[in-house]
mmCIF file of C-alpha atoms in Angstrom:
data_model
loop_
_atom_site.group_PDB
_atom_site.id
_atom_site.type_symbol
_atom_site.label_atom_id
_atom_site.label_comp_id
_atom_site.label_asym_id
_atom_site.label_seq_id
_atom_site.Cartn_x
_atom_site.Cartn_y
_atom_site.Cartn_z
ATOM 1 C CA MET A 1 -0.080 -0.007 -0.003
ATOM 2 C CA VAL A 2 2.863 2.390 0.823
ATOM 3 C CA GLN A 3 4.519 1.563 -2.528
ATOM 4 C CA PHE A 4 1.243 2.199 -4.391
ATOM 5 C CA CYS A 5 0.718 5.584 -2.733
ATOM 6 C CA LEU A 6 4.325 6.605 -3.469
ATOM 7 C CA ARG A 7 3.955 5.512 -7.087
ATOM 8 C CA ARG A 8 0.770 7.628 -7.413
ATOM 9 C CA ARG A 9 2.480 10.622 -5.930
ATOM 10 C CA ILE A 10 5.398 10.349 -8.323
ATOM 11 C CA GLN A 11 3.085 9.945 -11.288
ATOM 12 C CA ARG A 12 1.163 13.096 -10.306
ATOM 13 C CA ARG A 13 4.290 15.135 -9.983
ATOM 14 C CA MET A 14 5.602 13.897 -13.307
ATOM 15 C CA LEU A 15 2.263 14.795 -14.898
ATOM 16 C CA ILE A 16 2.500 18.371 -13.495
ATOM 17 C CA LEU A 17 6.073 18.723 -14.602
ATOM 18 C CA ARG A 18 5.206 17.514 -18.052
ATOM 19 C CA ARG A 19 2.370 20.046 -18.368
ATOM 20 C CA CYS A 20 4.662 22.953 -17.263
ATOM 21 C CA ILE A 21 7.327 21.898 -19.818
ATOM 22 C CA ARG A 22 4.631 21.737 -22.600
ATOM 23 C CA ARG A 23 3.342 25.167 -21.730
ATOM 24 C CA LEU A 24 6.879 26.631 -21.679
ATOM 25 C CA MET A 25 7.650 25.096 -25.087
ATOM 26 C CA ASP A 26 4.367 26.419 -26.505
ATOM 27 C CA ARG A 27 5.183 29.975 -25.343
ATOM 28 C CA LEU A 28 8.708 29.767 -26.712
ATOM 29 C CA LEU A 29 7.378 28.511 -30.036
ATOM 30 C CA MET A 30 4.758 31.220 -30.316
ATOM 31 C CA SER A 31 7.361 33.894 -29.326
ATOM 32 C CA CYS A 32 9.658 32.713 -32.114
ATOM 33 C CA LEU A 33 6.839 32.711 -34.668
ATOM 34 C CA ARG A 34 5.559 36.106 -33.432
ATOM 35 C CA LYS A 35 1.992 34.975 -34.064
ATOM 36 C CA THR A 36 -1.067 35.542 -31.945
ATOM 37 C CA VAL A 37 -2.906 32.397 -33.034
ATOM 38 C CA ARG A 38 -1.915 28.857 -33.971
ATOM 39 C CA TYR A 39 -1.832 27.865 -37.595
ATOM 40 C CA ARG A 40 -3.930 25.028 -38.811
ATOM 41 C CA MET A 41 -2.975 22.613 -41.515
ATOM 42 C CA LEU A 42 -4.593 23.821 -44.740
ATOM 43 C CA PRO A 43 -6.128 21.328 -47.255
ATOM 44 C CA GLN A 44 -4.090 20.437 -50.331
ATOM 45 C CA ALA A 45 -6.434 22.306 -52.597
ATOM 46 C CA ILE A 46 -6.836 25.869 -53.669
ATOM 47 C CA MET A 47 -8.711 27.603 -56.461
ATOM 48 C CA SER A 48 -6.552 27.291 -59.558
ATOM 49 C CA PRO A 49 -6.850 29.964 -62.193
ATOM 50 C CA THR A 50 -6.176 29.267 -65.851
ATOM 51 C CA PRO A 51 -2.453 29.910 -66.297
ATOM 52 C CA PRO A 52 -1.238 31.980 -69.227
ATOM 53 C CA ALA A 53 0.264 30.116 -72.173
ATOM 54 C CA PRO A 54 4.004 29.572 -71.778
ATOM 55 C CA ALA A 55 6.322 31.289 -74.253
ATOM 56 C CA PRO A 56 9.977 30.885 -75.218
ATOM 57 C CA ASP A 57 12.620 32.819 -73.407
ATOM 58 C CA ALA A 58 12.550 35.832 -75.723
ATOM 59 C CA VAL A 59 14.483 38.433 -73.767
ATOM 60 C CA GLN A 60 17.481 38.351 -71.512
ATOM 61 C CA GLY A 61 18.858 41.141 -69.305
ATOM 62 C CA GLU A 62 21.982 41.797 -67.348
ATOM 63 C CA PHE A 63 22.151 43.442 -63.994
ATOM 64 C CA GLU A 64 24.793 43.371 -61.280
ATOM 65 C CA SER A 65 23.474 41.546 -58.241
ATOM 66 C CA VAL A 66 22.633 43.570 -55.146
ATOM 67 C CA GLU A 67 24.156 42.408 -51.892
ATOM 68 C CA VAL A 68 22.437 43.696 -48.768
ATOM 69 C CA VAL A 69 23.930 43.046 -45.366
ATOM 70 C CA PRO A 70 21.330 44.302 -42.813
ATOM 71 C CA GLU A 71 22.159 44.835 -39.184
ATOM 72 C CA PRO A 72 19.770 43.787 -36.444
ATOM 73 C CA VAL A 73 17.972 46.880 -35.100
ATOM 74 C CA SER A 74 15.052 47.538 -32.855
ATOM 75 C CA VAL A 75 11.713 48.368 -34.365
ATOM 76 C CA PRO A 76 9.255 50.819 -32.831
ATOM 77 C CA ALA A 77 5.719 49.601 -32.073
ATOM 78 C CA PRO A 78 3.318 49.934 -34.994
ATOM 79 C CA ALA A 79 1.253 53.076 -35.064
ATOM 80 C CA LEU A 80 -1.716 51.309 -36.515
ATOM 81 C CA ASN A 81 -3.151 48.649 -34.197
ATOM 82 C CA ARG A 82 -5.624 45.903 -35.106
ATOM 83 C CA ASP A 83 -7.303 43.412 -32.823
ATOM 84 C CA TYR A 84 -7.811 39.939 -34.217
ATOM 85 C CA SER A 85 -10.195 37.738 -32.330
ATOM 86 C CA VAL A 86 -8.558 34.475 -31.219
ATOM 87 C CA ASP A 87 -10.166 32.072 -33.676
ATOM 88 C CA SER A 88 -8.860 28.540 -34.238
ATOM 89 C CA ASP A 89 -9.387 28.731 -38.049
ATOM 90 C CA LEU A 90 -8.092 32.322 -38.568
ATOM 91 C CA VAL A 91 -4.604 32.782 -39.995
ATOM 92 C CA PRO A 92 -3.497 36.442 -39.836
ATOM 93 C CA LEU A 93 -0.807 37.372 -42.366
ATOM 94 C CA LYS A 94 0.851 40.640 -43.203
ATOM 95 C CA ILE A 95 1.877 41.899 -46.671
ATOM 96 C CA SER A 96 3.646 45.182 -47.468
ATOM 97 C CA LEU A 97 3.403 47.393 -50.582
ATOM 98 C CA LEU A 98 6.452 49.619 -51.417
ATOM 99 C CA GLY A 99 7.187 51.871 -54.422
ATOM 100 C CA ASP A 100 7.339 55.416 -55.674
ATOM 101 C CA CYS A 101 4.466 57.909 -55.887
ATOM 102 C CA ASN A 102 1.777 57.756 -58.530
ATOM 103 C CA ILE A 103 2.567 54.237 -59.755
ATOM 104 C CA GLY A 104 -0.864 52.806 -58.920
ATOM 105 C CA LYS A 105 -0.259 51.117 -55.535
ATOM 106 C CA THR A 106 -3.557 52.361 -54.107
ATOM 107 C CA SER A 107 -5.552 51.410 -57.260
ATOM 108 C CA PHE A 108 -3.955 48.014 -57.246
ATOM 109 C CA LEU A 109 -4.826 47.456 -53.572
ATOM 110 C CA GLU A 110 -8.427 48.716 -53.952
ATOM 111 C CA LYS A 111 -8.966 46.476 -56.966
ATOM 112 C CA TYR A 112 -7.919 43.499 -54.940
ATOM 113 C CA VAL A 113 -9.913 44.142 -51.785
ATOM 114 C CA GLY A 114 -13.013 45.105 -53.740
ATOM 115 C CA ASP A 115 -16.042 45.848 -51.560
ATOM 116 C CA GLU A 116 -13.925 45.623 -48.406
ATOM 117 C CA LYS A 117 -12.011 48.750 -49.211
ATOM 118 C CA GLU A 118 -14.662 50.839 -47.327
ATOM 119 C CA ARG A 119 -14.210 48.712 -44.210
ATOM 120 C CA GLY A 120 -11.282 48.355 -41.927
ATOM 121 C CA ARG A 121 -8.984 50.789 -43.724
ATOM 122 C CA GLU A 122 -6.734 52.777 -41.424
ATOM 123 C CA HIS A 123 -4.701 55.797 -42.346
ATOM 124 C CA GLU A 124 -1.769 57.622 -40.983
ATOM 125 C CA ASN A 125 0.276 60.246 -42.776
ATOM 126 C CA GLY A 126 2.162 58.194 -45.369
ATOM 127 C CA LEU A 127 1.019 54.818 -44.084
ATOM 128 C CA SER A 128 -2.220 52.948 -44.514
ATOM 129 C CA SER A 129 -3.475 49.383 -44.058
ATOM 130 C CA ILE A 130 -6.546 47.359 -45.008
ATOM 131 C CA ASP A 131 -7.691 43.793 -44.367
ATOM 132 C CA LYS A 132 -8.852 41.141 -46.755
ATOM 133 C CA THR A 133 -10.209 37.784 -45.615
ATOM 134 C CA LEU A 134 -10.024 34.685 -47.790
ATOM 135 C CA ILE A 135 -11.624 31.224 -47.296
ATOM 136 C CA VAL A 136 -9.319 28.389 -48.193
ATOM 137 C CA GLY A 137 -10.796 24.997 -47.382
ATOM 138 C CA ASP A 138 -11.888 25.011 -43.725
ATOM 139 C CA ALA A 139 -9.537 27.915 -42.789
ATOM 140 C CA ARG A 140 -9.775 31.647 -43.053
ATOM 141 C CA ILE A 141 -6.816 33.754 -44.061
ATOM 142 C CA SER A 142 -6.827 37.343 -42.982
ATOM 143 C CA TYR A 143 -4.383 39.446 -45.070
ATOM 144 C CA SER A 144 -3.372 42.691 -43.446
ATOM 145 C CA ILE A 145 -1.926 44.748 -46.355
ATOM 146 C CA TRP A 146 0.210 47.795 -45.464
ATOM 147 C CA GLU A 147 0.982 50.536 -48.035
ATOM 148 C CA VAL A 148 3.778 53.053 -47.541
ATOM 149 C CA GLY A 149 3.612 56.439 -49.296
ATOM 150 C CA GLY A 150 6.050 56.918 -52.176
ATOM 151 C CA ASP A 151 7.665 60.179 -50.908
ATOM 152 C CA LYS A 152 11.066 59.907 -49.347
ATOM 153 C CA LYS A 153 9.785 61.615 -46.254
ATOM 154 C CA TYR A 154 7.583 58.585 -45.554
ATOM 155 C CA GLN A 155 10.458 56.026 -45.576
ATOM 156 C CA ASP A 156 10.496 56.158 -41.749
ATOM 157 C CA HIS A 157 7.366 54.001 -42.013
ATOM 158 C CA ILE A 158 9.183 51.133 -43.742
ATOM 159 C CA PRO A 159 10.156 49.395 -40.471
ATOM 160 C CA ILE A 160 6.569 49.357 -39.307
ATOM 161 C CA ALA A 161 5.165 48.178 -42.605
ATOM 162 C CA CYS A 162 7.754 45.462 -43.300
ATOM 163 C CA LYS A 163 8.220 43.982 -39.834
ATOM 164 C CA ASP A 164 6.700 40.480 -39.660
ATOM 165 C CA SER A 165 5.504 40.642 -43.279
ATOM 166 C CA VAL A 166 5.263 37.318 -45.121
ATOM 167 C CA ALA A 167 5.590 38.980 -48.539
ATOM 168 C CA ILE A 168 6.799 42.381 -49.771
ATOM 169 C CA LEU A 169 5.483 43.749 -53.059
ATOM 170 C CA PHE A 170 7.964 46.097 -54.769
ATOM 171 C CA MET A 171 5.953 48.086 -57.349
ATOM 172 C CA PHE A 172 6.833 50.307 -60.285
ATOM 173 C CA ASP A 173 5.145 51.975 -63.210
ATOM 174 C CA LEU A 174 5.775 50.142 -66.508
ATOM 175 C CA THR A 175 5.711 53.454 -68.350
ATOM 176 C CA SER A 176 8.238 55.136 -66.099
ATOM 177 C CA ARG A 177 11.709 53.593 -65.994
ATOM 178 C CA CYS A 178 12.800 55.815 -63.107
ATOM 179 C CA THR A 179 10.297 54.112 -60.821
ATOM 180 C CA LEU A 180 11.803 50.793 -61.814
ATOM 181 C CA ASN A 181 15.269 52.102 -60.921
ATOM 182 C CA SER A 182 13.964 53.117 -57.518
ATOM 183 C CA VAL A 183 13.019 49.528 -56.721
ATOM 184 C CA ILE A 184 16.554 48.741 -55.660
ATOM 185 C CA GLY A 185 16.471 51.437 -52.975
ATOM 186 C CA TRP A 186 13.129 50.183 -51.673
ATOM 187 C CA TYR A 187 14.422 46.663 -51.575
ATOM 188 C CA GLN A 188 17.561 47.614 -49.665
ATOM 189 C CA GLN A 189 15.524 49.570 -47.094
ATOM 190 C CA ALA A 190 12.955 46.765 -46.663
ATOM 191 C CA ARG A 191 15.586 44.049 -46.191
ATOM 192 C CA LYS A 192 17.087 45.888 -43.203
ATOM 193 C CA TRP A 193 13.923 45.067 -41.293
ATOM 194 C CA ASN A 194 12.766 41.793 -42.888
ATOM 195 C CA GLN A 195 15.069 39.252 -44.527
ATOM 196 C CA THR A 196 12.622 36.395 -44.894
ATOM 197 C CA ALA A 197 9.565 37.855 -46.617
ATOM 198 C CA ILE A 198 8.770 36.648 -50.178
ATOM 199 C CA PRO A 199 9.862 39.385 -52.656
ATOM 200 C CA ILE A 200 7.604 40.126 -55.580
ATOM 201 C CA LEU A 201 8.282 42.688 -58.250
ATOM 202 C CA ILE A 202 5.142 44.185 -59.865
ATOM 203 C CA GLY A 203 4.953 46.397 -62.862
ATOM 204 C CA THR A 204 1.673 48.378 -62.901
ATOM 205 C CA LYS A 205 -0.362 50.096 -65.669
ATOM 206 C CA PHE A 206 0.155 47.336 -68.211
ATOM 207 C CA ASP A 207 -2.770 48.759 -70.223
ATOM 208 C CA ASP A 208 -0.682 51.911 -70.795
ATOM 209 C CA PHE A 209 2.497 49.908 -71.302
ATOM 210 C CA ILE A 210 1.237 48.051 -74.382
ATOM 211 C CA GLN A 211 0.605 51.401 -76.096
ATOM 212 C CA LEU A 212 4.400 52.047 -76.111
ATOM 213 C CA PRO A 213 6.565 51.186 -79.156
ATOM 214 C CA ILE A 214 7.464 47.508 -79.255
ATOM 215 C CA ASP A 215 11.163 48.119 -78.985
ATOM 216 C CA LEU A 216 10.640 50.214 -75.835
ATOM 217 C CA GLN A 217 8.460 47.478 -74.416
ATOM 218 C CA TRP A 218 11.260 44.987 -75.016
ATOM 219 C CA THR A 219 13.824 47.217 -73.334
ATOM 220 C CA ILE A 220 11.712 47.769 -70.163
ATOM 221 C CA ALA A 221 10.655 44.167 -69.964
ATOM 222 C CA SER A 222 14.324 43.033 -70.250
ATOM 223 C CA GLN A 223 15.391 45.488 -67.503
ATOM 224 C CA ALA A 224 12.488 44.429 -65.254
ATOM 225 C CA ARG A 225 13.445 40.794 -65.639
ATOM 226 C CA SER A 226 17.057 41.583 -64.806
ATOM 227 C CA TYR A 227 15.955 43.393 -61.660
ATOM 228 C CA ALA A 228 13.727 40.536 -60.624
ATOM 229 C CA LYS A 229 16.579 38.103 -61.037
ATOM 230 C CA ALA A 230 18.861 40.296 -58.963
ATOM 231 C CA LEU A 231 16.285 40.506 -56.131
ATOM 232 C CA ASN A 232 15.402 36.809 -56.449
ATOM 233 C CA ALA A 233 11.827 37.938 -56.957
ATOM 234 C CA THR A 234 8.936 36.788 -59.107
ATOM 235 C CA LEU A 235 7.956 39.314 -61.706
ATOM 236 C CA PHE A 236 4.350 40.189 -62.633
ATOM 237 C CA PHE A 237 3.045 42.765 -65.103
ATOM 238 C CA SER A 238 -0.395 43.916 -63.953
ATOM 239 C CA SER A 239 -3.223 46.373 -64.545
ATOM 240 C CA ALA A 240 -5.666 47.493 -61.815
ATOM 241 C CA THR A 241 -7.881 49.037 -64.482
ATOM 242 C CA TYR A 242 -8.494 45.701 -66.275
ATOM 243 C CA ASN A 243 -7.788 43.454 -63.251
ATOM 244 C CA ILE A 244 -4.769 41.800 -64.977
ATOM 245 C CA ASN A 245 -2.840 39.524 -62.626
ATOM 246 C CA VAL A 246 -4.063 41.328 -59.509
ATOM 247 C CA ASN A 247 -5.861 38.400 -57.895
ATOM 248 C CA LYS A 248 -3.341 35.974 -59.361
ATOM 249 C CA ILE A 249 -0.524 37.687 -57.409
ATOM 250 C CA PHE A 250 -2.155 37.066 -54.092
ATOM 251 C CA LYS A 251 -3.145 33.459 -54.959
ATOM 252 C CA PHE A 252 0.553 32.982 -55.810
ATOM 253 C CA ILE A 253 1.536 34.390 -52.403
ATOM 254 C CA THR A 254 -0.883 32.052 -50.657
ATOM 255 C CA ALA A 255 0.344 29.022 -52.515
ATOM 256 C CA LYS A 256 4.031 29.900 -51.732
ATOM 257 C CA ILE A 257 3.377 30.429 -48.012
ATOM 258 C CA PHE A 258 1.397 27.214 -47.421
ATOM 259 C CA ASP A 259 3.191 25.123 -50.062
ATOM 260 C CA LEU A 260 -0.076 24.452 -51.886
ATOM 261 C CA PRO A 261 -0.115 22.555 -55.183
ATOM 262 C CA TRP A 262 -0.681 25.596 -57.436
ATOM 263 C CA THR A 263 1.854 26.936 -59.861
ATOM 264 C CA VAL A 264 2.236 29.883 -62.181
ATOM 265 C CA GLU A 265 3.696 29.260 -65.646
ATOM 266 C CA ARG A 266 6.155 31.736 -67.151
ATOM 267 C CA ASN A 267 4.921 34.112 -69.873
ATOM 268 C CA LEU A 268 7.684 36.029 -71.614
ATOM 269 C CA THR A 269 5.831 37.153 -74.694
ATOM 270 C CA ILE A 270 6.211 40.866 -75.353
ATOM 271 C CA GLY A 271 2.850 42.526 -75.619
ATOM 272 C CA GLU A 272 1.348 40.158 -73.056
ATOM 273 C CA PRO A 273 1.397 40.480 -69.173
ATOM 274 C CA ILE A 274 4.749 38.967 -68.299
ATOM 275 C CA ILE A 275 5.189 36.482 -65.482
ATOM 276 C CA ASP A 276 8.794 35.489 -64.820
ATOM 277 C CA PHE A 277 10.564 33.697 -62.013
#
């Protein structure tokens, strides 16, 4: 009887110790992931759009690779706060939009969020954010999309916008080569605060781009592909006016994050919305 009581007491203490260790490991894991909720396993299915027809590798560009060696620095608390309800099937993800002024970032974002653009949008001088919720299988994905103003005076918002982002969209105007040249600076600033986010290079205003002479289209497309290669980024040509590749970009991000069986085929045909990776 004494041995049985002693065994029961030891088992109880081991159970308590095991629970404490499990709670400690959970807290450490959540702290490393910097998430407020647990992720759930998503189903191996996602809506698959019709991919564009592949084309031969028609253009090649050369660009000296950019090497960025960021240093760890402290980041101030975000100025825009959002409360997510603790829901077992809600996966909150953050995406950042960077690029010069007047390149169509806001139009691109509003085209994607659609009817939700009037709800949940928060503004600060040079910084705004908006939410978009998707249903994928039995899980809900809440994208928090942060847009930084294109003026240099707003670059102080880059740390807030980029910290903890899963993807960063570097945007430029296809009809303005100076905005493409600025992408390198945006990339270097963003990588100081986030070295793991998926980089995506997006050329906007494709509907205006196709009105340019074909030789100029070839030159800009070649340079954009060279920049994308240097940044190790996927390249999309898009148009918010005609909703070209807008939704496809975010589906691509979702597939990349959750390793879903959905792929984008390359399209390198001049005069068509290019997709290159």
